[in-house]
Amino acid sequence: MMMKTIMQFLAFIIFSSAVCADEVYDVLLESMTDKNFVTVERLKQDELQAFCSQPRSASADEARAAELRAAALSDVPIPSDQNYLGDWQRGEKVASNGRGLQYSDDPEQENGGNCYACHQLDPAEVAYGNLGPSLSGYGARGQSIAMLQYTWTKLWNTHAYNICSHMPRFGAAGILTEQQLRDVMAFLFDPQSPVNRTQP
Amino acid sequence: MNKGFMRVIFTVLIGLWSVTLLSDTEGVFDQYREMLGDDNPAIFVIFDGEEIWYAPAGPKSVSLEQCDLGLGPGVVEGAYAQLPRYFPDVDRVQDVEARLEYCMTQLQGLTTEEVRGKPYSLRGDLGTELEALVAWIADQSSGLAIAPGQAHAKERATYALGENLFYYRAGPHDFSCATCHEQTGRRIRLQALPNLTTHPGAAEAYSSWPAYRISQGIVRTMGWRMRDCMRQQRMPELIMGSQASVALQTYLAVNGAGASMAAPGLKR
C-alpha cells in the first residue's frame, strides 16, 4: 500500500513535469495519418512555430523573439520593380476564397487567402470574422512606399512586425503567389476597391 | 410504428429545411431549434445506438453488454460524463471512442482496422454504428455534471499533454487550436468561436457534443469534432481514439468540468 502510494507519487512527478515539444510531436505523429495530399510531414515544426506554441501562461523569451522577428524581416522579398499593386477585383476573389491546403480541398485549384474569416474588408460584406482587426477603409492610409512595404511584409510574413501573430505567413509559407499577394494589396489600397468605399 | 421509415422521413424533412437555410445565418438555426422544442432528431440515432449496444456482433457474436465504460461492466448511465478517464486494464486514459474500440476488439473480436476504418460518416451518409453508440451513451449522461478523471497521474499527464497539443502550431498556415479558441467573443466569418481555455467556453462546447448537425443530417461525435478541427488547421487526419484525440478531449472536459452534459445537442 505504502509502496503503491510512493510509486504513484513518483509517477505524478514524472508525468506532471513540463511536456516537451518533442513529446507532443511524437504523440501527433502516432495519432495522425496521411490523407490525400496532406502528409504527416506537416506536423514537424519550424523554429518559429516551435517558439509560438507556448501556452499563454509561459513566460516569453524576449531575446529569442527579437531574433526570430529579425530573421522574418530579413527574408521578405520586396518586389524589385516596386510594383506592389495588382488587380483589386482578382484580389477580392482571393480574399473571399477559403479553400486551399486542407486535405478535403482540390490541390489543382489555387489557394485562397480567406481574409474574411478574420477581417472586415468591404463594409457591405456582413459575413466577416473578428479574429483580426477591421481593414475597412485601409486605403485611407495612403500609398507611400513605407505603407506599401509595411503591408507587403505583413502579408508575406506577419511575424516580422508582430511575433507569434495568429495570421498565416501567406508569402513565406507559399500559401499565395506573388501575383495573388499583389492583387490582395490592390484590394486593400485601390480607391476603387470596395474596401475603401464610404462606410454606410 | 416503423422507426426506420420515420427516421428517413424526418431526415428528408430536415434536409429540405436545411437546404433552404444554408445561405442564412445562425439566427435561422435558432428559430429551427425553437420550433423543435425538446424534440431532437438525434433521438432516432439514440434508439439505434441502444439497439447496437445490445446486439451480438463481430466474429465472437457477442454484444457490448460486458463493456466497462468506467463504472463497471454494462453500466452506461453516467459513464460518459466521467470520460475521458484512466482504465487500469489498458493502463491508459481513454475517451468513449477509444474505449468502444477496446470493447469491440476485446469482446467482439473485431480488428482495430475494422473499428477505425470508417468511424465517422461522410457527408450524405445516414450515420455509423460508432456515432449511434456514442449518441446513446452520451444521452445516458444527459443532465449530469462533466467530471473527467483527474485523480490518477496519467489523467493529469493527459491533461498537460492536451494543453500542449492545443497550443501546438504547425502546417502551412501555422495554425493551432488556440488560433481560433483562446480568445473570448471572437468569430470566424459569422461562426461564433468558444474560448476553450476558459471554463464557460469549454463547458459550452464540451457539454453539447455529440450533436445532431442540422446541415448534415447526422450525429457528430466529439472525436469527429477534433478530427475536423485538425482538417481545418491543414493537418493530416486525426485517428479516432488516438492519444492526441483523447488528450485534447481531456483538456476540454477538465476545463468544462462541473457543467451539466446536454448532449446530444443540436447544431447548425
Short mmCIF file of C-alpha atoms in Angstrom, two decimals:
data_model
loop_
_atom_site.label_atom_id
_atom_site.label_comp_id
_atom_site.label_asym_id
_atom_site.label_seq_id
_atom_site.Cartn_x
_atom_site.Cartn_y
_atom_site.Cartn_z
CA MET A 1 0.00 0.00 0.00
CA MET A 2 2.73 2.42 1.07
CA MET A 3 4.81 1.29 -1.88
CA LYS A 4 1.94 1.92 -4.25
CA THR A 5 1.45 5.43 -2.90
CA ILE A 6 5.13 6.20 -3.36
CA MET A 7 5.09 4.83 -6.90
CA GLN A 8 2.04 6.92 -7.73
CA PHE A 9 3.74 9.97 -6.29
CA LEU A 10 6.85 9.34 -8.38
CA ALA A 11 4.74 8.78 -11.46
CA PHE A 12 2.98 12.06 -10.75
CA ILE A 13 6.28 13.92 -10.52
CA ILE A 14 7.47 12.41 -13.81
CA PHE A 15 4.26 12.93 -15.74
CA SER A 16 3.42 16.34 -14.39
CA SER A 17 6.76 17.80 -15.38
CA ALA A 18 6.62 20.01 -18.44
CA VAL A 19 5.60 18.18 -21.56
CA CYS A 20 8.36 18.87 -24.05
CA ALA A 21 7.72 19.76 -27.68
CA ASP A 22 9.37 16.57 -28.94
CA GLU A 23 6.89 14.51 -26.96
CA VAL A 24 3.98 16.44 -28.42
CA TYR A 25 5.37 15.85 -31.91
CA ASP A 26 5.78 12.12 -31.26
CA VAL A 27 2.20 11.88 -29.99
CA LEU A 28 0.89 13.70 -33.04
CA LEU A 29 2.92 11.50 -35.36
CA GLU A 30 1.30 8.41 -33.85
CA SER A 31 -2.15 9.97 -33.75
CA MET A 32 -2.41 11.08 -37.35
CA THR A 33 -2.29 9.56 -40.80
CA ASP A 34 -1.62 10.89 -44.28
CA LYS A 35 -4.81 11.90 -46.05
CA ASN A 36 -4.96 12.65 -49.77
CA PHE A 37 -2.09 15.06 -50.45
CA VAL A 38 -1.62 16.05 -46.81
CA THR A 39 1.13 14.06 -45.07
CA VAL A 40 2.40 13.85 -41.50
CA GLU A 41 5.41 15.89 -42.69
CA ARG A 42 3.27 18.89 -41.82
CA LEU A 43 3.42 18.03 -38.12
CA LYS A 44 7.10 18.98 -37.94
CA GLN A 45 7.56 22.47 -36.58
CA ASP A 46 9.99 25.08 -37.85
CA GLU A 47 11.75 27.36 -35.34
CA LEU A 48 9.06 29.99 -35.40
CA GLN A 49 6.20 27.54 -34.92
CA ALA A 50 8.02 25.92 -32.00
CA PHE A 51 8.61 29.32 -30.39
CA CYS A 52 4.98 30.36 -30.86
CA SER A 53 3.48 27.20 -29.38
CA GLN A 54 3.82 28.17 -25.72
CA PRO A 55 0.69 28.17 -23.62
CA ARG A 56 -0.34 31.67 -22.59
CA SER A 57 0.98 31.08 -19.09
CA ALA A 58 4.55 30.56 -20.31
CA SER A 59 6.97 33.45 -19.95
CA ALA A 60 8.23 34.98 -23.17
CA ASP A 61 11.89 34.82 -24.16
CA GLU A 62 12.33 38.38 -25.41
CA ALA A 63 15.80 37.85 -26.85
CA ARG A 64 14.68 34.87 -28.88
CA ALA A 65 11.58 36.79 -30.02
CA ALA A 66 13.76 39.64 -31.30
CA GLU A 67 15.98 37.16 -33.13
CA LEU A 68 13.05 35.48 -34.88
CA ARG A 69 11.46 38.82 -35.71
CA ALA A 70 14.68 39.99 -37.35
CA ALA A 71 15.02 36.71 -39.25
CA ALA A 72 11.46 37.03 -40.55
CA LEU A 73 12.03 40.62 -41.68
CA SER A 74 15.28 39.85 -43.48
CA ASP A 75 13.63 37.12 -45.53
CA VAL A 76 10.88 39.20 -47.11
CA PRO A 77 11.49 39.71 -50.86
CA ILE A 78 10.49 43.22 -51.83
CA PRO A 79 9.41 43.36 -55.50
CA SER A 80 12.42 44.79 -57.33
CA ASP A 81 10.26 46.95 -59.62
CA GLN A 82 8.47 48.35 -56.53
CA ASN A 83 5.27 47.08 -58.14
CA TYR A 84 3.11 46.20 -55.15
CA LEU A 85 -0.33 46.67 -56.58
CA GLY A 86 -2.13 44.22 -58.84
CA ASP A 87 -5.81 43.92 -59.73
CA TRP A 88 -8.22 44.62 -56.87
CA GLN A 89 -11.00 42.57 -58.47
CA ARG A 90 -8.84 39.49 -58.52
CA GLY A 91 -7.69 40.36 -55.00
CA GLU A 92 -11.29 40.43 -53.83
CA LYS A 93 -11.71 36.83 -55.02
CA VAL A 94 -8.56 35.76 -53.18
CA ALA A 95 -9.87 37.44 -50.01
CA SER A 96 -13.21 35.62 -50.21
CA ASN A 97 -11.82 32.20 -51.08
CA GLY A 98 -11.34 30.00 -48.03
CA ARG A 99 -10.18 26.91 -49.86
CA GLY A 100 -6.71 25.54 -50.08
CA LEU A 101 -4.33 23.08 -48.41
CA GLN A 102 -6.96 21.19 -46.37
CA TYR A 103 -6.99 17.50 -47.27
CA SER A 104 -10.57 17.97 -48.42
CA ASP A 105 -9.52 20.64 -50.94
CA ASP A 106 -8.62 20.10 -54.59
CA PRO A 107 -4.85 20.72 -54.83
CA GLU A 108 -5.27 21.63 -58.50
CA GLN A 109 -7.28 24.74 -57.58
CA GLU A 110 -5.44 27.87 -56.48
CA ASN A 111 -5.38 28.63 -52.78
CA GLY A 112 -7.46 31.38 -51.27
CA GLY A 113 -6.39 33.91 -48.65
CA ASN A 114 -9.60 33.55 -46.62
CA CYS A 115 -9.13 37.13 -45.38
CA TYR A 116 -12.83 37.48 -44.49
CA ALA A 117 -12.55 34.61 -42.00
CA CYS A 118 -10.76 37.03 -39.66
CA HIS A 119 -11.05 40.58 -41.03
CA GLN A 120 -13.71 43.05 -42.05
CA LEU A 121 -12.87 44.39 -45.53
CA ASP A 122 -15.72 45.52 -47.83
CA PRO A 123 -18.10 47.14 -45.31
CA ALA A 124 -21.04 45.77 -47.35
CA GLU A 125 -19.96 42.17 -46.62
CA VAL A 126 -21.61 41.12 -43.36
CA ALA A 127 -20.04 37.65 -43.10
CA TYR A 128 -16.66 38.67 -41.73
CA GLY A 129 -14.77 37.33 -38.73
CA ASN A 130 -13.16 39.35 -35.95
CA LEU A 131 -10.07 37.36 -35.01
CA GLY A 132 -8.08 40.14 -36.69
CA PRO A 133 -8.68 43.91 -36.84
CA SER A 134 -11.09 45.50 -39.31
CA LEU A 135 -9.35 46.57 -42.51
CA SER A 136 -12.28 48.53 -43.94
CA GLY A 137 -11.06 51.83 -45.33
CA TYR A 138 -7.46 50.57 -45.37
CA GLY A 139 -6.67 52.70 -48.44
CA ALA A 140 -7.08 55.88 -46.38
CA ARG A 141 -3.59 55.19 -45.04
CA GLY A 142 -2.23 56.31 -48.41
CA GLN A 143 0.13 54.65 -50.87
CA SER A 144 3.53 55.81 -49.63
CA ILE A 145 6.39 53.37 -50.23
CA ALA A 146 6.66 52.85 -46.47
CA MET A 147 2.98 51.94 -46.26
CA LEU A 148 3.19 49.59 -49.25
CA GLN A 149 6.33 47.90 -47.91
CA TYR A 150 4.81 47.53 -44.45
CA THR A 151 1.64 45.91 -45.78
CA TRP A 152 3.52 43.66 -48.19
CA THR A 153 5.72 42.48 -45.34
CA LYS A 154 2.72 41.92 -43.10
CA LEU A 155 1.11 39.69 -45.73
CA TRP A 156 4.37 37.92 -46.58
CA ASN A 157 5.42 37.17 -43.01
CA THR A 158 3.38 38.77 -40.25
CA HIS A 159 5.96 37.81 -37.63
CA ALA A 160 8.37 40.41 -38.99
CA TYR A 161 6.32 43.01 -37.08
CA ASN A 162 4.13 41.00 -34.73
CA ILE A 163 5.88 37.90 -33.46
CA CYS A 164 3.53 34.99 -32.81
CA SER A 165 0.63 36.72 -34.56
CA HIS A 166 -2.16 34.27 -35.39
CA MET A 167 -2.03 35.19 -39.08
CA PRO A 168 -0.56 32.76 -41.61
CA ARG A 169 2.66 33.64 -43.46
CA PHE A 170 0.94 33.95 -46.82
CA GLY A 171 4.12 34.66 -48.80
CA ALA A 172 6.82 32.95 -46.77
CA ALA A 173 4.81 29.71 -46.45
CA GLY A 174 3.87 29.72 -50.14
CA ILE A 175 0.12 29.85 -49.50
CA LEU A 176 -0.37 32.66 -52.02
CA THR A 177 1.72 33.53 -55.08
CA GLU A 178 3.41 36.90 -55.50
CA GLN A 179 0.78 37.86 -58.06
CA GLN A 180 -2.06 36.90 -55.70
CA LEU A 181 -0.41 39.00 -52.98
CA ARG A 182 -0.16 41.99 -55.34
CA ASP A 183 -3.86 41.53 -56.10
CA VAL A 184 -4.75 41.44 -52.39
CA MET A 185 -2.61 44.58 -51.92
CA ALA A 186 -4.69 46.30 -54.62
CA PHE A 187 -7.88 45.14 -52.92
CA LEU A 188 -6.64 46.88 -49.75
CA PHE A 189 -5.23 50.08 -51.31
CA ASP A 190 -7.10 50.85 -54.53
CA PRO A 191 -9.51 53.79 -54.10
CA GLN A 192 -11.93 51.91 -56.40
CA SER A 193 -11.85 48.79 -54.22
CA PRO A 194 -14.98 48.13 -52.11
CA VAL A 195 -12.67 48.03 -49.07
CA ASN A 196 -12.39 51.79 -49.47
CA ARG A 197 -15.97 52.64 -50.29
CA THR A 198 -17.60 55.12 -47.91
CA GLN A 199 -18.99 53.42 -44.87
CA PRO A 200 -22.81 53.42 -44.90
CA MET B 1 -44.53 2.24 -35.84
CA ASN B 2 -41.69 1.67 -38.27
CA LYS B 3 -38.81 3.57 -36.75
CA GLY B 4 -36.56 3.33 -39.77
CA PHE B 5 -39.23 4.77 -42.04
CA MET B 6 -39.94 7.61 -39.62
CA ARG B 7 -36.27 8.37 -39.49
CA VAL B 8 -35.99 8.59 -43.26
CA ILE B 9 -38.98 10.94 -43.39
CA PHE B 10 -37.50 13.05 -40.64
CA THR B 11 -34.12 13.20 -42.34
CA VAL B 12 -35.68 14.20 -45.66
CA LEU B 13 -37.71 16.95 -44.00
CA ILE B 14 -34.70 18.23 -42.13
CA GLY B 15 -32.66 18.04 -45.31
CA LEU B 16 -35.19 20.12 -47.26
CA TRP B 17 -35.44 22.57 -44.42
CA SER B 18 -31.70 22.98 -44.08
CA VAL B 19 -31.17 23.40 -47.83
CA THR B 20 -33.44 26.43 -47.73
CA LEU B 21 -31.42 27.74 -44.81
CA LEU B 22 -27.90 27.08 -45.97
CA SER B 23 -27.33 30.62 -47.18
CA ASP B 24 -28.77 32.04 -43.99
CA THR B 25 -27.22 32.66 -40.61
CA GLU B 26 -27.21 31.31 -37.09
CA GLY B 27 -30.46 33.15 -36.27
CA VAL B 28 -32.45 30.85 -38.50
CA PHE B 29 -30.94 27.81 -36.83
CA ASP B 30 -32.08 29.27 -33.53
CA GLN B 31 -35.60 29.57 -34.95
CA TYR B 32 -35.43 25.99 -36.09
CA ARG B 33 -34.20 24.82 -32.69
CA GLU B 34 -37.07 26.73 -31.11
CA MET B 35 -39.55 25.08 -33.44
CA LEU B 36 -38.28 21.65 -32.48
CA GLY B 37 -38.57 22.49 -28.79
CA ASP B 38 -37.48 19.49 -26.75
CA ASP B 39 -37.50 17.27 -29.82
CA ASN B 40 -34.14 16.44 -31.30
CA PRO B 41 -33.80 14.27 -34.39
CA ALA B 42 -30.86 12.65 -32.58
CA ILE B 43 -33.47 10.60 -30.72
CA PHE B 44 -33.62 8.17 -33.64
CA VAL B 45 -29.87 7.77 -33.59
CA ILE B 46 -30.01 7.22 -29.83
CA PHE B 47 -32.53 4.39 -30.34
CA ASP B 48 -30.21 2.85 -32.91
CA GLY B 49 -27.27 3.13 -30.53
CA GLU B 50 -29.11 1.31 -27.78
CA GLU B 51 -30.03 -1.50 -30.19
CA ILE B 52 -26.45 -1.79 -31.42
CA TRP B 53 -25.15 -1.98 -27.83
CA TYR B 54 -27.35 -4.99 -27.05
CA ALA B 55 -26.98 -6.74 -30.42
CA PRO B 56 -24.49 -9.63 -30.77
CA ALA B 57 -21.81 -8.61 -33.29
CA GLY B 58 -18.31 -9.36 -34.54
CA PRO B 59 -16.59 -12.73 -35.06
CA LYS B 60 -17.38 -13.72 -31.47
CA SER B 61 -21.04 -12.74 -31.89
CA VAL B 62 -21.37 -11.09 -28.51
CA SER B 63 -22.97 -7.80 -27.52
CA LEU B 64 -21.27 -4.89 -25.77
CA GLU B 65 -23.18 -5.56 -22.56
CA GLN B 66 -19.99 -6.54 -20.73
CA CYS B 67 -18.14 -3.42 -21.92
CA ASP B 68 -16.80 -1.41 -18.99
CA LEU B 69 -17.06 2.32 -19.68
CA GLY B 70 -15.50 3.09 -16.32
CA LEU B 71 -18.35 2.44 -13.90
CA GLY B 72 -18.27 -1.35 -14.22
CA PRO B 73 -19.23 -3.81 -16.98
CA GLY B 74 -22.51 -2.85 -18.62
CA VAL B 75 -23.02 0.38 -16.64
CA VAL B 76 -23.81 3.06 -19.20
CA GLU B 77 -25.80 5.57 -17.15
CA GLY B 78 -23.48 8.37 -16.06
CA ALA B 79 -20.41 6.84 -17.73
CA TYR B 80 -19.92 9.44 -20.50
CA ALA B 81 -19.79 12.36 -18.05
CA GLN B 82 -16.78 10.77 -16.33
CA LEU B 83 -14.77 10.28 -19.50
CA PRO B 84 -12.01 10.54 -20.53
CA ARG B 85 -10.59 8.52 -17.65
CA TYR B 86 -7.79 6.13 -16.75
CA PHE B 87 -8.52 2.42 -17.33
CA PRO B 88 -6.25 0.03 -15.40
CA ASP B 89 -6.86 -2.83 -17.86
CA VAL B 90 -5.12 -0.90 -20.65
CA ASP B 91 -3.04 1.36 -18.39
CA ARG B 92 -4.11 4.34 -20.48
CA VAL B 93 -6.55 7.23 -20.49
CA GLN B 94 -9.38 6.65 -22.94
CA ASP B 95 -12.30 8.62 -24.30
CA VAL B 96 -15.59 6.95 -25.22
CA GLU B 97 -14.35 6.13 -28.73
CA ALA B 98 -11.06 4.58 -27.63
CA ARG B 99 -12.99 2.59 -25.04
CA LEU B 100 -15.54 1.36 -27.56
CA GLU B 101 -12.68 0.32 -29.84
CA TYR B 102 -11.20 -1.64 -26.93
CA CYS B 103 -14.51 -3.36 -26.20
CA MET B 104 -15.18 -4.14 -29.84
CA THR B 105 -11.75 -5.69 -30.33
CA GLN B 106 -11.58 -7.48 -26.96
CA LEU B 107 -15.18 -8.61 -26.53
CA GLN B 108 -16.44 -8.91 -30.08
CA GLY B 109 -13.22 -9.92 -31.79
CA LEU B 110 -13.13 -7.13 -34.36
CA THR B 111 -9.76 -5.86 -35.57
CA THR B 112 -8.53 -2.35 -34.82
CA GLU B 113 -8.56 -1.69 -38.58
CA GLU B 114 -12.21 -2.71 -38.78
CA VAL B 115 -13.21 -0.42 -35.92
CA ARG B 116 -11.11 2.52 -37.12
CA GLY B 117 -11.91 2.01 -40.80
CA LYS B 118 -14.79 4.44 -41.01
CA PRO B 119 -15.80 5.67 -37.57
CA TYR B 120 -17.48 8.86 -38.79
CA SER B 121 -20.00 9.47 -41.57
CA LEU B 122 -19.05 11.22 -44.74
CA ARG B 123 -21.46 13.87 -45.97
CA GLY B 124 -24.65 12.24 -47.19
CA ASP B 125 -24.23 9.07 -45.11
CA LEU B 126 -27.02 8.03 -42.74
CA GLY B 127 -24.69 7.55 -39.80
CA THR B 128 -22.21 4.96 -38.49
CA GLU B 129 -22.63 2.46 -35.68
CA LEU B 130 -19.99 4.27 -33.65
CA GLU B 131 -21.89 7.56 -33.95
CA ALA B 132 -25.10 5.86 -32.80
CA LEU B 133 -23.40 4.17 -29.87
CA VAL B 134 -21.76 7.40 -28.75
CA ALA B 135 -25.06 9.29 -29.08
CA TRP B 136 -26.82 6.75 -26.86
CA ILE B 137 -24.01 6.56 -24.31
CA ALA B 138 -23.81 10.37 -24.08
CA ASP B 139 -27.59 10.62 -23.75
CA GLN B 140 -27.31 8.35 -20.72
CA SER B 141 -25.30 11.14 -19.04
CA SER B 142 -27.59 13.99 -20.02
CA GLY B 143 -28.01 16.45 -17.15
CA LEU B 144 -25.06 15.05 -15.19
CA ALA B 145 -22.00 17.12 -14.29
CA ILE B 146 -18.92 16.79 -16.51
CA ALA B 147 -16.46 15.00 -14.21
CA PRO B 148 -13.49 13.55 -16.11
CA GLY B 149 -10.97 11.63 -14.02
CA GLN B 150 -8.02 13.70 -12.74
CA ALA B 151 -7.03 11.63 -9.70
CA HIS B 152 -4.59 9.32 -11.50
CA ALA B 153 -1.17 10.62 -12.55
CA LYS B 154 -1.78 9.56 -16.14
CA GLU B 155 -5.03 11.51 -16.19
CA ARG B 156 -3.21 14.65 -15.13
CA ALA B 157 -0.42 13.96 -17.61
CA THR B 158 -3.05 13.58 -20.33
CA TYR B 159 -4.48 16.98 -19.43
CA ALA B 160 -1.00 18.54 -19.62
CA LEU B 161 -0.42 16.87 -22.98
CA GLY B 162 -3.79 18.13 -24.19
CA GLU B 163 -2.89 21.68 -23.26
CA ASN B 164 0.38 21.44 -25.15
CA LEU B 165 -1.39 19.96 -28.19
CA PHE B 166 -3.91 22.79 -28.01
CA TYR B 167 -1.12 25.34 -28.49
CA TYR B 168 0.96 23.32 -30.99
CA ARG B 169 1.35 25.34 -34.18
CA ALA B 170 2.29 23.55 -37.38
CA GLY B 171 1.40 23.13 -41.03
CA PRO B 172 1.46 25.65 -43.89
CA HIS B 173 -0.87 28.06 -42.05
CA ASP B 174 0.87 27.88 -38.62
CA PHE B 175 -2.48 27.08 -37.03
CA SER B 176 -3.15 25.52 -33.63
CA CYS B 177 -6.41 25.01 -31.76
CA ALA B 178 -5.52 28.20 -29.90
CA THR B 179 -5.56 30.24 -33.13
CA CYS B 180 -9.35 30.23 -33.03
CA HIS B 181 -10.14 29.19 -29.47
CA GLU B 182 -8.04 31.12 -26.93
CA GLN B 183 -9.94 34.40 -27.09
CA THR B 184 -13.42 35.34 -25.97
CA GLY B 185 -16.07 36.97 -28.16
CA ARG B 186 -14.46 36.08 -31.47
CA ARG B 187 -15.95 34.57 -34.57
CA ILE B 188 -14.73 33.18 -37.90
CA ARG B 189 -16.87 34.65 -40.65
CA LEU B 190 -20.22 34.51 -38.77
CA GLN B 191 -19.47 31.40 -36.72
CA ALA B 192 -19.02 32.16 -33.02
CA LEU B 193 -15.86 30.64 -31.51
CA PRO B 194 -15.87 29.43 -27.89
CA ASN B 195 -12.82 30.28 -25.80
CA LEU B 196 -11.82 26.75 -24.86
CA THR B 197 -9.17 27.88 -22.40
CA THR B 198 -11.89 29.19 -20.06
CA HIS B 199 -14.50 27.29 -18.08
CA PRO B 200 -17.58 28.85 -19.73
CA GLY B 201 -16.26 28.31 -23.25
CA ALA B 202 -15.09 24.75 -22.68
CA ALA B 203 -18.28 23.87 -20.79
CA GLU B 204 -20.49 25.21 -23.58
CA ALA B 205 -18.56 23.26 -26.20
CA TYR B 206 -17.92 20.02 -24.34
CA SER B 207 -21.41 19.61 -22.92
CA SER B 208 -23.07 19.88 -26.34
CA TRP B 209 -21.15 17.12 -28.16
CA PRO B 210 -22.07 14.64 -29.57
CA ALA B 211 -24.51 16.76 -31.54
CA TYR B 212 -27.02 16.45 -34.31
CA ARG B 213 -25.70 18.57 -37.19
CA ILE B 214 -28.78 20.02 -38.89
CA SER B 215 -26.87 20.90 -42.06
CA GLN B 216 -25.51 17.36 -42.37
CA GLY B 217 -28.45 15.35 -41.02
CA ILE B 218 -26.27 13.17 -38.79
CA VAL B 219 -24.95 12.94 -35.27
CA ARG B 220 -21.34 14.05 -34.95
CA THR B 221 -19.15 12.99 -32.03
CA MET B 222 -16.56 14.99 -30.10
CA GLY B 223 -13.91 12.78 -31.70
CA TRP B 224 -15.17 13.86 -35.12
CA ARG B 225 -15.09 17.49 -34.00
CA MET B 226 -11.41 17.09 -33.08
CA ARG B 227 -10.65 15.47 -36.45
CA ASP B 228 -12.47 18.18 -38.38
CA CYS B 229 -10.73 20.97 -36.48
CA MET B 230 -7.41 19.35 -37.42
CA ARG B 231 -8.52 19.23 -41.07
CA GLN B 232 -9.30 22.94 -40.93
CA GLN B 233 -5.89 23.52 -39.36
CA ARG B 234 -4.44 21.94 -42.53
CA MET B 235 -3.16 18.97 -40.53
CA PRO B 236 -3.34 15.31 -41.61
CA GLU B 237 -6.19 13.08 -40.46
CA LEU B 238 -6.62 12.57 -36.71
CA ILE B 239 -7.16 8.92 -35.79
CA MET B 240 -10.22 8.14 -33.67
CA GLY B 241 -9.33 7.16 -30.12
CA SER B 242 -5.69 8.18 -30.67
CA GLN B 243 -3.63 9.65 -27.84
CA ALA B 244 -3.89 13.16 -29.31
CA SER B 245 -7.66 12.88 -29.71
CA VAL B 246 -8.06 11.66 -26.13
CA ALA B 247 -5.70 14.31 -24.72
CA LEU B 248 -7.44 17.20 -26.48
CA GLN B 249 -10.83 15.99 -25.26
CA THR B 250 -9.39 15.64 -21.75
CA TYR B 251 -8.20 19.25 -21.91
CA LEU B 252 -11.70 20.40 -22.87
CA ALA B 253 -13.54 18.14 -20.42
CA VAL B 254 -11.42 19.24 -17.46
CA ASN B 255 -11.74 22.93 -18.40
CA GLY B 256 -15.51 22.44 -18.63
CA ALA B 257 -15.82 20.21 -15.54
CA GLY B 258 -18.82 20.84 -13.32
CA ALA B 259 -21.16 21.98 -16.10
CA SER B 260 -24.11 19.75 -16.99
CA MET B 261 -23.93 17.47 -20.02
CA ALA B 262 -26.57 18.47 -22.57
CA ALA B 263 -25.71 16.05 -25.37
CA PRO B 264 -26.71 15.12 -27.97
CA GLY B 265 -27.03 18.82 -28.73
CA LEU B 266 -28.46 20.41 -31.83
CA LYS B 267 -26.14 22.41 -34.07
CA ARG B 268 -26.35 24.26 -37.36
#
